[in-house]
Coordinates of C-alpha atoms in Angstrom, one line a residue:
Chain A
X1 CA 19.6 12.5 -0.9
X2 CA 16.4 11.8 -2.7
X3 CA 13.9 14.7 -2.7
X4 CA 13.3 14.8 1.1
X5 CA 14.2 18.5 1.2
X6 CA 11.6 19.5 -1.4
X7 CA 9.0 17.3 0.3
X8 CA 9.6 19.1 3.6
X9 CA 9.3 22.5 2.0
X10 CA 6.0 21.5 0.3
X11 CA 4.7 20.1 3.6
X12 CA 5.4 23.4 5.3
X13 CA 3.8 25.3 2.5
X14 CA 0.6 23.2 2.9
X15 CA 0.7 23.8 6.6
X16 CA 0.9 27.6 6.1
X17 CA -2.1 27.4 3.7
X18 CA -4.4 25.9 6.3
X19 CA -4.9 29.1 8.4
X20 CA -5.3 31.2 5.2
X21 CA -8.2 29.1 3.9
X22 CA -9.5 28.9 7.5
X23 CA -9.7 32.7 7.7
X24 CA -11.4 32.9 4.2
X25 CA -13.8 30.2 5.3
X26 CA -14.8 32.1 8.5
X27 CA -15.4 35.3 6.5
X28 CA -17.7 33.7 3.9
X29 CA -21.4 32.9 4.8
X30 CA -24.9 33.6 3.8
X31 CA -25.4 36.1 6.7
X32 CA -23.4 39.4 6.3
X33 CA -21.4 40.0 9.5
X34 CA -19.2 43.1 10.0
X35 CA -15.5 42.3 9.5
X36 CA -14.6 43.7 12.9
X37 CA -16.7 40.9 14.5
X38 CA -15.2 38.2 12.3
X39 CA -11.7 39.3 13.3
X40 CA -12.7 39.3 16.9
X41 CA -14.0 35.7 16.6
X42 CA -10.8 34.7 14.7
X43 CA -8.7 36.0 17.6
X44 CA -11.0 34.4 20.2
X45 CA -12.3 37.7 21.6
X46 CA -15.9 38.1 22.7
X47 CA -18.3 39.3 20.0
X48 CA -20.8 41.9 21.4
X49 CA -23.7 41.1 19.0
X50 CA -25.2 37.8 20.4
X51 CA -26.6 36.6 17.1
X52 CA -23.3 37.3 15.3
X53 CA -21.4 35.6 18.1
X54 CA -23.6 32.5 17.7
X55 CA -23.1 32.4 13.9
X56 CA -19.4 32.9 14.1
X57 CA -18.5 30.6 17.0
X58 CA -21.1 27.9 17.0
X59 CA -21.7 27.7 13.3
X60 CA -18.8 28.9 11.2
X61 CA -15.8 28.1 13.4
X62 CA -17.2 24.7 14.6
X63 CA -18.0 23.9 10.9
X64 CA -14.6 24.9 9.7
X65 CA -12.8 22.9 12.4
X66 CA -15.0 19.9 11.5
X67 CA -14.1 20.4 7.9
X68 CA -10.4 20.3 8.7
X69 CA -10.6 17.2 10.9
X70 CA -13.1 15.2 8.9
X71 CA -11.3 15.7 5.6
X72 CA -7.9 14.8 7.2
X73 CA -9.4 11.6 8.7
X74 CA -11.0 10.7 5.3
X75 CA -7.8 11.3 3.4
X76 CA -5.7 9.1 5.7
X77 CA -8.4 6.5 5.6
X78 CA -8.2 6.6 1.8
X79 CA -4.5 6.4 1.6
X80 CA -4.4 3.4 3.9
X81 CA -7.1 1.7 1.7
X82 CA -5.3 2.4 -1.5
X83 CA -2.0 1.0 -0.3
X84 CA -3.6 -2.0 1.4
X85 CA -5.6 -3.0 -1.6
X86 CA -2.8 -2.0 -4.0
X87 CA -5.5 -0.1 -5.8
X88 CA -5.1 3.6 -6.7
X89 CA -8.9 3.8 -7.1
X90 CA -9.7 2.5 -3.6
X91 CA -11.4 5.0 -1.3
X92 CA -14.1 5.0 1.3
X93 CA -16.9 6.1 -1.0
X94 CA -16.1 3.8 -4.0
X95 CA -15.4 0.6 -2.2
X96 CA -18.7 0.4 -0.4
X97 CA -17.1 1.3 2.9
X98 CA -19.2 4.5 3.3
X99 CA -22.3 2.5 2.4
X100 CA -21.4 -0.1 5.0
X101 CA -21.3 2.8 7.5
X102 CA -24.5 4.2 6.2
X103 CA -26.2 0.8 6.4
X104 CA -25.1 0.6 10.0
X105 CA -26.8 3.9 10.6
X106 CA -30.0 2.9 8.8
X107 CA -30.1 -0.2 10.9
X108 CA -29.7 2.0 14.1
X109 CA -32.4 4.4 12.9
X110 CA -34.9 1.6 12.3
X111 CA -34.2 -0.8 15.0
X112 CA -33.4 1.6 17.9
X113 CA -35.0 4.9 17.0
X114 CA -35.1 5.8 20.7
X115 CA -31.3 6.5 20.6
X116 CA -31.7 9.2 18.0
X117 CA -31.5 12.6 19.6
X118 CA -29.0 15.3 18.8
X119 CA -27.0 14.9 22.0
X120 CA -23.4 13.6 22.2
X121 CA -24.2 10.1 23.3
X122 CA -26.5 9.4 20.4
X123 CA -23.9 10.7 18.0
X124 CA -21.4 8.2 19.5
X125 CA -24.0 5.5 18.9
X126 CA -24.2 6.6 15.2
X127 CA -20.4 6.4 15.0
X128 CA -20.3 3.0 16.6
X129 CA -22.9 1.5 14.2
X130 CA -21.2 3.2 11.3
X131 CA -17.9 1.7 12.4
X132 CA -19.3 -1.8 12.6
X133 CA -20.7 -1.4 9.1
X134 CA -17.5 0.1 7.6
X135 CA -15.2 -2.5 9.1
X136 CA -17.4 -5.4 8.2
X137 CA -17.3 -4.3 4.5
X138 CA -13.5 -3.8 4.7
X139 CA -13.0 -7.3 6.1
X140 CA -15.3 -8.7 3.4
X141 CA -13.3 -6.9 0.7
X142 CA -10.0 -8.1 2.1
X143 CA -11.3 -11.7 1.9
X144 CA -12.6 -11.2 -1.6
X145 CA -9.2 -9.6 -2.5
X146 CA -7.5 -13.0 -2.4
X147 CA -9.9 -14.4 -5.0
X148 CA -9.6 -11.7 -7.6
X149 CA -6.5 -11.0 -9.6
X150 CA -7.6 -7.8 -11.3
X151 CA -7.8 -4.6 -9.3
X152 CA -10.8 -3.3 -11.2
X153 CA -12.8 -6.4 -10.3
X154 CA -12.5 -5.4 -6.6
X155 CA -13.8 -1.9 -7.3
X156 CA -16.8 -3.3 -9.2
X157 CA -17.5 -5.7 -6.3
X158 CA -17.3 -2.6 -4.0
X159 CA -19.9 -0.8 -6.2
X160 CA -22.1 -3.9 -6.2
X161 CA -21.9 -4.1 -2.4
X162 CA -23.1 -0.4 -2.4
X163 CA -26.1 -1.3 -4.5
X164 CA -26.8 -4.4 -2.4
X165 CA -26.7 -2.5 0.8
X166 CA -28.8 0.2 -0.8
X167 CA -31.5 -2.3 -1.5
X168 CA -31.6 -3.3 2.2
X169 CA -31.6 0.3 3.2
X170 CA -34.7 0.9 1.1
X171 CA -36.4 -2.0 2.6
X172 CA -35.5 -0.9 6.1
X173 CA -36.6 2.7 5.6
X174 CA -39.8 1.9 3.7
X175 CA -41.1 0.2 6.9
X176 CA -40.3 3.1 9.2
X177 CA -42.0 6.4 9.9
X178 CA -41.4 9.5 7.8
X179 CA -39.3 11.3 10.5
X180 CA -36.7 8.5 10.4
X181 CA -36.5 8.6 6.7
X182 CA -36.0 12.4 6.8
X183 CA -33.2 12.1 9.4
X184 CA -31.5 9.5 7.2
X185 CA -31.8 11.4 4.0
X186 CA -30.6 14.6 5.5
X187 CA -27.7 12.8 7.1
X188 CA -26.9 11.3 3.7
X189 CA -26.3 14.7 2.1
X190 CA -23.1 15.1 4.1
X191 CA -22.4 18.2 6.1
X192 CA -19.8 19.6 8.4
X193 CA -22.4 21.7 10.2
X194 CA -24.0 19.1 12.5
X195 CA -21.2 19.2 15.1
X196 CA -20.9 21.4 18.1
X197 CA -17.6 22.1 20.0
X198 CA -18.1 19.0 22.1
X199 CA -18.3 16.8 19.0
X200 CA -15.3 18.6 17.4
X201 CA -13.2 17.9 20.4
X202 CA -14.1 14.2 20.3
X203 CA -13.4 14.0 16.6
X204 CA -10.1 15.8 17.1
X205 CA -9.1 13.4 19.9
X206 CA -10.1 10.1 18.2
X207 CA -9.0 11.1 14.6
X208 CA -5.7 12.5 16.0
X209 CA -5.0 9.2 17.9
X210 CA -5.9 7.1 14.9
X211 CA -3.7 9.2 12.5
X212 CA -0.9 9.1 14.9
X213 CA -1.0 5.3 15.1
X214 CA -1.3 5.2 11.3
X215 CA 2.1 7.0 11.0
X216 CA 3.7 4.0 12.7
X217 CA 2.4 1.8 10.0
X218 CA 4.2 3.9 7.3
X219 CA 6.9 1.2 6.8
X220 CA 4.3 -1.5 6.5
X221 CA 2.2 0.6 4.0
X222 CA 5.4 1.3 2.0
X223 CA 5.9 -2.4 1.6
X224 CA 2.2 -3.2 1.1
X225 CA 1.8 -1.0 -1.9
X226 CA 4.2 -3.3 -3.8
X227 CA 3.9 -7.1 -3.9
X228 CA 3.5 -9.7 -1.2
X229 CA 7.1 -10.5 -2.0
X230 CA 8.3 -7.1 -0.8
X231 CA 6.1 -7.4 2.3
X232 CA 7.8 -10.8 3.1
X233 CA 11.3 -9.6 2.3
X234 CA 10.8 -6.6 4.5
X235 CA 10.0 -9.0 7.4
X236 CA 6.4 -7.7 8.0
X237 CA 3.7 -9.9 9.4
X238 CA 1.3 -9.5 6.5
X239 CA -1.9 -10.7 8.1
X240 CA -1.5 -8.9 11.4
X241 CA -0.4 -5.5 9.9
X242 CA -3.1 -5.9 7.3
X243 CA -5.8 -6.4 9.9
X244 CA -4.7 -3.3 11.8
X245 CA -4.6 -1.2 8.7
X246 CA -8.2 -2.2 7.9
X247 CA -9.3 -1.4 11.3
X248 CA -7.5 2.0 11.4
X249 CA -8.9 2.9 8.0
X250 CA -12.4 1.7 8.8
X251 CA -12.5 3.6 12.1
X252 CA -11.3 6.8 10.5
X253 CA -14.0 6.5 7.8
X254 CA -16.7 5.6 10.3
X255 CA -15.9 8.4 12.6
X256 CA -16.4 11.0 9.9
X257 CA -19.4 9.2 8.4
X258 CA -21.1 9.0 11.8
X259 CA -20.7 12.7 12.5
X260 CA -20.9 14.2 9.0
X261 CA -22.6 11.7 6.8
X262 CA -21.0 10.0 3.8
X263 CA -18.6 12.6 2.3
X264 CA -17.8 11.7 -1.3
X265 CA -14.4 11.8 -3.1
X266 CA -12.2 13.5 -0.4
X267 CA -10.8 10.1 0.7
X268 CA -10.3 9.1 -2.9
X269 CA -8.9 12.2 -4.4
X270 CA -6.6 13.7 -1.8
X271 CA -4.2 10.7 -1.7
X272 CA -3.7 11.1 -5.4
X273 CA -3.2 14.9 -5.2
X274 CA -0.7 14.2 -2.4
X275 CA 1.3 11.6 -4.4
X276 CA 1.4 13.8 -7.4
X277 CA 2.4 16.9 -5.4
X278 CA 5.0 15.3 -3.2
X279 CA 6.2 12.9 -5.9
X280 CA 7.0 10.1 -3.4
X281 CA 5.6 6.8 -2.4
X282 CA 6.8 7.0 1.2
X283 CA 3.8 6.9 3.6
X284 CA 5.4 8.8 6.4
X285 CA 5.3 11.9 4.1
X286 CA 2.1 10.8 2.3
X287 CA 0.1 10.6 5.5
X288 CA 1.3 14.0 6.8
X289 CA 0.9 15.5 3.3
X290 CA -2.6 14.0 2.8
X291 CA -3.9 15.3 6.1
X292 CA -2.6 18.8 5.4
X293 CA -3.9 18.9 1.8
X294 CA -7.2 17.4 2.9
X295 CA -7.5 20.2 5.5
X296 CA -7.1 22.8 2.8
X297 CA -9.4 21.0 0.4
X298 CA -12.0 20.5 3.1
X299 CA -12.0 24.2 3.9
X300 CA -12.2 25.1 0.2
X301 CA -15.2 22.8 -0.4
X302 CA -16.9 24.2 2.7
X303 CA -16.4 27.7 1.6
X304 CA -17.8 26.9 -1.9
X305 CA -20.8 25.2 -0.3
X306 CA -21.5 28.4 1.7
X307 CA -21.7 30.5 -1.4
X308 CA -25.3 30.8 -2.4
X309 CA -26.1 29.4 -5.8
X310 CA -29.6 30.4 -7.2
X311 CA -30.6 31.4 -3.7
X312 CA -29.7 28.0 -2.3
X313 CA -26.6 26.7 -0.5
X314 CA -24.9 23.9 -2.3
X315 CA -24.9 20.6 -0.4
X316 CA -21.3 19.6 0.6
X317 CA -21.4 16.4 -1.4
X318 CA -22.5 18.4 -4.4
X319 CA -19.3 20.3 -4.2
X320 CA -16.9 17.4 -3.5
X321 CA -18.5 15.3 -6.3
X322 CA -18.5 18.2 -8.8
X323 CA -14.7 18.7 -8.2
X324 CA -13.8 15.1 -7.4
X325 CA -15.4 13.0 -10.2
X326 CA -13.7 14.9 -13.1
X327 CA -10.4 14.6 -11.3
X328 CA -10.7 10.9 -10.9
X329 CA -11.5 10.6 -14.7
X330 CA -8.3 12.6 -15.3
X331 CA -6.3 10.2 -13.1
X332 CA -7.8 7.1 -14.9
X333 CA -6.9 8.5 -18.3
X334 CA -3.4 9.4 -17.1
X335 CA -2.5 6.1 -15.5
X336 CA -4.0 3.8 -18.1
X337 CA -0.7 3.3 -19.9
X338 CA 1.6 2.5 -17.0
X339 CA -0.4 0.2 -14.9
X340 CA 1.7 -2.9 -14.3
X341 CA 5.4 -3.1 -14.1
Chain B
X1 CA 24.6 -23.5 5.7
X2 CA 21.4 -24.4 4.0
X3 CA 19.3 -27.3 5.1
X4 CA 15.9 -28.4 4.0
X5 CA 14.1 -31.3 5.8
X6 CA 10.6 -32.9 5.4
X7 CA 9.5 -30.3 3.0
X8 CA 6.2 -31.2 1.4
X9 CA 5.8 -29.7 -2.0
X10 CA 3.4 -31.5 -4.4
X11 CA 4.3 -31.4 -8.1
X12 CA 1.4 -33.1 -9.7
X13 CA 0.8 -36.2 -7.7
X14 CA 4.4 -36.8 -6.6
X15 CA 6.3 -35.4 -3.6
X16 CA 9.0 -33.1 -4.9
X17 CA 11.6 -33.4 -2.1
X18 CA 11.7 -36.9 -0.7
X19 CA 15.1 -36.6 0.9
X20 CA 16.7 -33.8 2.9
X21 CA 18.8 -31.3 1.0
X22 CA 22.0 -30.0 2.6
X23 CA 24.6 -27.6 1.3
X24 CA 27.7 -27.5 3.4
X25 CA 30.2 -26.0 1.1
X26 CA 31.4 -22.5 1.4
X27 CA 28.8 -19.9 1.0
X28 CA 30.2 -18.0 -2.0
X29 CA 28.7 -20.0 -4.8
X30 CA 25.9 -19.7 -7.4
X31 CA 23.5 -22.6 -7.8
X32 CA 21.6 -22.7 -11.1
X33 CA 18.2 -24.2 -10.8
X34 CA 16.9 -26.0 -13.9
X35 CA 13.5 -27.6 -14.5
X36 CA 10.6 -27.4 -16.9
X37 CA 7.7 -24.9 -16.6
X38 CA 5.5 -25.9 -13.7
X39 CA 8.1 -28.3 -12.3
X40 CA 7.9 -26.5 -8.9
X41 CA 11.0 -24.3 -9.0
X42 CA 9.3 -21.1 -7.9
X43 CA 7.3 -22.9 -5.2
X44 CA 10.5 -24.4 -3.8
X45 CA 12.2 -21.0 -3.8
X46 CA 9.3 -19.2 -2.2
X47 CA 9.0 -22.0 0.4
X48 CA 12.7 -21.5 1.3
X49 CA 12.1 -17.7 1.6
X50 CA 9.2 -18.4 3.9
X51 CA 6.7 -16.7 1.5
X52 CA 4.8 -20.0 1.3
X53 CA 3.9 -21.8 4.5
X54 CA 5.4 -25.3 4.9
X55 CA 5.6 -27.8 7.8
X56 CA 9.2 -28.8 7.0
X57 CA 12.4 -27.6 8.6
X58 CA 14.3 -24.9 6.8
X59 CA 17.5 -23.5 8.2
X60 CA 20.2 -21.3 6.7
X61 CA 23.3 -19.6 8.1
X62 CA 22.5 -20.6 11.7
X63 CA 18.8 -19.4 11.6
X64 CA 15.7 -21.6 11.4
X65 CA 12.7 -20.4 9.4
X66 CA 10.1 -21.8 11.8
X67 CA 11.7 -20.6 15.0
X68 CA 13.0 -17.1 14.0
X69 CA 10.8 -14.1 14.0
X70 CA 9.6 -13.1 10.5
X71 CA 12.0 -10.1 10.3
X72 CA 15.0 -12.1 11.3
X73 CA 14.4 -14.7 8.6
X74 CA 13.8 -11.9 6.1
X75 CA 17.3 -10.6 6.9
X76 CA 18.8 -14.1 6.2
X77 CA 17.0 -14.9 2.9
X78 CA 15.7 -12.6 0.1
X79 CA 13.5 -13.8 -2.7
X80 CA 13.2 -11.7 -5.8
X81 CA 10.5 -12.9 -8.2
X82 CA 10.4 -12.3 -11.9
X83 CA 7.9 -9.4 -11.6
X84 CA 7.3 -6.8 -9.1
X85 CA 3.9 -5.2 -9.0
X86 CA 4.0 -1.4 -8.9
X87 CA 0.7 0.4 -9.1
X88 CA 1.9 3.9 -9.5
X89 CA 5.0 5.7 -10.7
X90 CA 8.0 5.7 -8.4
X91 CA 11.5 6.9 -9.0
X92 CA 14.1 4.2 -9.4
X93 CA 16.1 5.7 -6.6
X94 CA 13.2 5.5 -4.2
X95 CA 12.4 1.9 -5.4
X96 CA 16.0 0.8 -4.7
X97 CA 15.7 2.3 -1.2
X98 CA 12.6 0.2 -0.4
X99 CA 15.0 -2.7 -0.1
X100 CA 16.2 -1.1 3.2
X101 CA 12.7 -0.9 4.7
X102 CA 13.3 -3.9 6.8
X103 CA 16.0 -2.0 8.7
X104 CA 13.8 1.1 9.4
X105 CA 11.4 1.7 12.3
X106 CA 7.7 1.7 11.9
X107 CA 7.8 5.2 10.4
X108 CA 9.8 3.9 7.5
X109 CA 12.5 6.7 7.7
X110 CA 15.8 5.7 6.2
X111 CA 19.1 6.2 8.1
X112 CA 22.4 7.3 6.7
X113 CA 23.6 3.7 6.5
X114 CA 20.6 2.8 4.4
X115 CA 21.5 5.5 1.9
X116 CA 25.2 4.5 2.0
X117 CA 24.5 0.8 1.2
X118 CA 22.0 1.8 -1.6
X119 CA 24.5 4.2 -3.0
X120 CA 27.3 1.6 -3.0
X121 CA 25.1 -0.7 -5.1
X122 CA 24.1 2.2 -7.4
X123 CA 27.8 2.7 -8.1
X124 CA 28.7 -1.0 -8.4
X125 CA 26.0 -1.7 -11.0
X126 CA 26.3 1.8 -12.6
X127 CA 22.7 2.7 -12.1
X128 CA 23.3 6.5 -11.7
X129 CA 21.6 7.3 -15.1
X130 CA 18.4 5.5 -14.0
X131 CA 17.9 7.1 -10.6
X132 CA 15.6 9.9 -11.6
X133 CA 13.7 7.9 -14.1
X134 CA 10.3 6.4 -13.3
X135 CA 10.8 2.7 -12.6
X136 CA 7.8 1.9 -14.8
X137 CA 9.5 3.4 -17.8
X138 CA 12.7 1.4 -17.6
X139 CA 13.5 -1.3 -20.2
X140 CA 13.3 -5.0 -19.2
X141 CA 17.1 -5.2 -18.9
X142 CA 17.3 -2.1 -16.7
X143 CA 14.5 -3.4 -14.5
X144 CA 16.4 -6.7 -14.1
X145 CA 19.6 -4.8 -13.1
X146 CA 17.5 -2.8 -10.5
X147 CA 16.0 -6.1 -9.2
X148 CA 19.5 -7.5 -8.7
X149 CA 20.7 -4.3 -7.0
X150 CA 17.7 -4.6 -4.7
X151 CA 18.5 -8.3 -4.0
X152 CA 22.0 -7.2 -2.7
X153 CA 20.8 -4.0 -0.9
X154 CA 18.7 -6.3 1.4
X155 CA 22.2 -7.6 2.5
X156 CA 21.0 -11.1 3.3
X157 CA 23.6 -14.0 2.9
X158 CA 21.1 -16.1 0.9
X159 CA 19.6 -14.7 -2.3
X160 CA 17.0 -16.5 -4.3
X161 CA 16.2 -15.2 -7.8
X162 CA 13.4 -16.4 -9.9
X163 CA 14.2 -16.2 -13.6
X164 CA 16.5 -13.1 -13.5
X165 CA 17.1 -13.5 -17.2
X166 CA 13.5 -13.9 -18.4
X167 CA 12.5 -11.6 -21.3
X168 CA 16.0 -10.2 -21.8
X169 CA 17.8 -10.0 -25.1
X170 CA 20.8 -12.4 -25.7
X171 CA 23.6 -9.9 -24.7
X172 CA 21.7 -8.9 -21.6
X173 CA 21.1 -12.5 -20.6
X174 CA 24.9 -13.0 -20.7
X175 CA 25.7 -9.8 -18.8
X176 CA 23.2 -10.6 -16.0
X177 CA 24.2 -14.3 -15.7
X178 CA 27.9 -13.4 -15.5
X179 CA 27.2 -10.6 -13.0
X180 CA 25.4 -13.1 -10.7
X181 CA 28.3 -15.5 -10.8
X182 CA 30.9 -12.8 -10.2
X183 CA 28.9 -11.1 -7.4
X184 CA 28.4 -14.3 -5.4
X185 CA 32.2 -14.6 -5.3
X186 CA 33.1 -11.0 -4.6
X187 CA 30.2 -10.4 -2.1
X188 CA 30.4 -13.8 -0.4
X189 CA 26.8 -14.7 -1.1
X190 CA 24.9 -17.9 -1.7
X191 CA 22.8 -17.3 -4.8
X192 CA 20.3 -19.7 -6.2
X193 CA 18.6 -18.7 -9.4
X194 CA 16.1 -20.4 -11.7
X195 CA 16.5 -20.1 -15.5
X196 CA 15.3 -21.5 -18.8
X197 CA 18.4 -20.1 -20.6
X198 CA 20.3 -23.3 -20.5
X199 CA 22.9 -22.3 -23.0
X200 CA 23.7 -18.9 -21.4
X201 CA 24.4 -20.6 -18.1
X202 CA 26.3 -23.5 -19.6
X203 CA 29.8 -22.2 -19.2
X204 CA 29.4 -20.7 -15.8
X205 CA 27.4 -23.1 -13.7
X206 CA 29.2 -25.5 -11.4
X207 CA 26.5 -26.5 -8.9
X208 CA 23.0 -27.2 -10.1
X209 CA 19.6 -28.0 -8.7
X210 CA 17.4 -29.9 -11.2
X211 CA 13.8 -31.1 -11.3
X212 CA 13.4 -33.8 -14.0
X213 CA 10.3 -34.8 -16.0
X214 CA 9.3 -37.3 -13.3
X215 CA 9.3 -34.5 -10.6
X216 CA 12.5 -35.9 -9.1
X217 CA 14.7 -33.3 -7.4
X218 CA 18.5 -33.7 -7.7
X219 CA 21.5 -31.6 -6.7
X220 CA 25.1 -31.9 -7.7
X221 CA 27.9 -30.9 -10.0
X222 CA 26.9 -29.7 -13.4
X223 CA 29.5 -31.9 -15.0
X224 CA 28.0 -35.0 -13.5
X225 CA 24.4 -34.0 -14.2
X226 CA 24.9 -32.5 -17.7
X227 CA 23.9 -35.6 -19.6
X228 CA 20.8 -36.2 -17.5
X229 CA 19.6 -32.6 -17.9
X230 CA 20.2 -32.6 -21.7
X231 CA 18.4 -35.9 -22.2
X232 CA 15.5 -34.6 -20.1
X233 CA 15.3 -31.3 -22.0
X234 CA 15.7 -33.1 -25.3
X235 CA 18.9 -31.2 -26.2
X236 CA 21.2 -33.3 -28.4
X237 CA 24.7 -32.3 -29.2

């Protein structure tokens, strides 16, 4: 009966890998900490040394948990976008959705700088503005989608939207004080480290709920990836399901972008890796697979970014782009020949 | 059994259907739909399937398009177009199964009956050798067989096929056409299909729909319309 058995085995394997990479990730860092303390932290025992305790719990563990949650959310956001737009190259970072989110944040920084502190409320404000920006761009793209027949055209339009919003951002930021610009630029690097345990639990709750709802759109996503004809024959309300998909995808992307900044390539690459690895087009498995694979990849990228390179830590987006861009080129070259049935 | 009323389809400047169409004969028949390129055949089929919005009344097998929920109508009428867009590779088996999506819950998990029905059609159309292959790498003839299998896996009583014999070689055109006429009998289905392969369908078709050069839609027995169609197409014996 199809390859459901092998899919399930692969999913379990991916699930088992998460704690492995998590442990590795907690061990690696620029400050040397005795293994005994690390093991204590991993088993949630008190660490005697106060500095080590702070580094392990508030920095490394919080960061690793953020990496797992944020990557999973981005991957699910990406897979919904790819199936909704019937475009294997769709993803939060290439379609202008991340830049929509970042434009929302630039707007917040410039217009309401009084909201920017590092407390939980102001972070929720960031997420809200990011969400408005991201969903606005997605709705715009879904309207444009009906006017273009070629899938590449939509991507180019997405890139142009990125440039267009970039122009506005420059304008906004050039008229504000240096501190705001610095906040914005640092935020733009992307990082899993700006979140405390309070933020982590909010991300977990919201992302968990959104991903759970997404699972119930597996059937609709299965149909959407083919033609309108299949959507209609399956008896799915195209407009309503489509809108919900866009909102789910936009919220997931905005949640991560608001807390961690625009993280490149994870939302674009992970769905591909999942499809290739599971060898299926069924979204129930693809969504679960994507979030597990994303959790692993997020931890790997975070671990690499902690390794010091020429005395400097590598910014997270440096790592994801370094690994992600060549992978997408590989995908493009591979799928060129069998594009349309 | 199939009734079309007040349907507004514009072909050029003229109204395509100016009187109601009613089919009351027994369901098990195949209607061949002739008409030149751009005559409005696809538009009419898609309208019946509900893929294109229309103000008119469309009802089939006791269900009404306007008043039934989308998924109920989808289970009455299936439209299979000439091309299916597939963006990434998918095994033929999985692609066949997608025809059962309408019967699954939101999670899209197939039940044993879904597998059984799919397997029945895999056997009937002898698709076993194709199952593991990537759908994108099948030949045009194989893709057409898969399309027909999917049309039946949906299990709707009314099946609309848009040019099922397009881009097939001559033997395959004949095989597919004969298959459709046989299956409508054995499976008790109403099948309406469009085609430009006039000569292939010649010996098989009994009931026809026809849109002539003046965008007039007619239905009837092939024997009584044969001369009209041939004059219109410029075929001279």
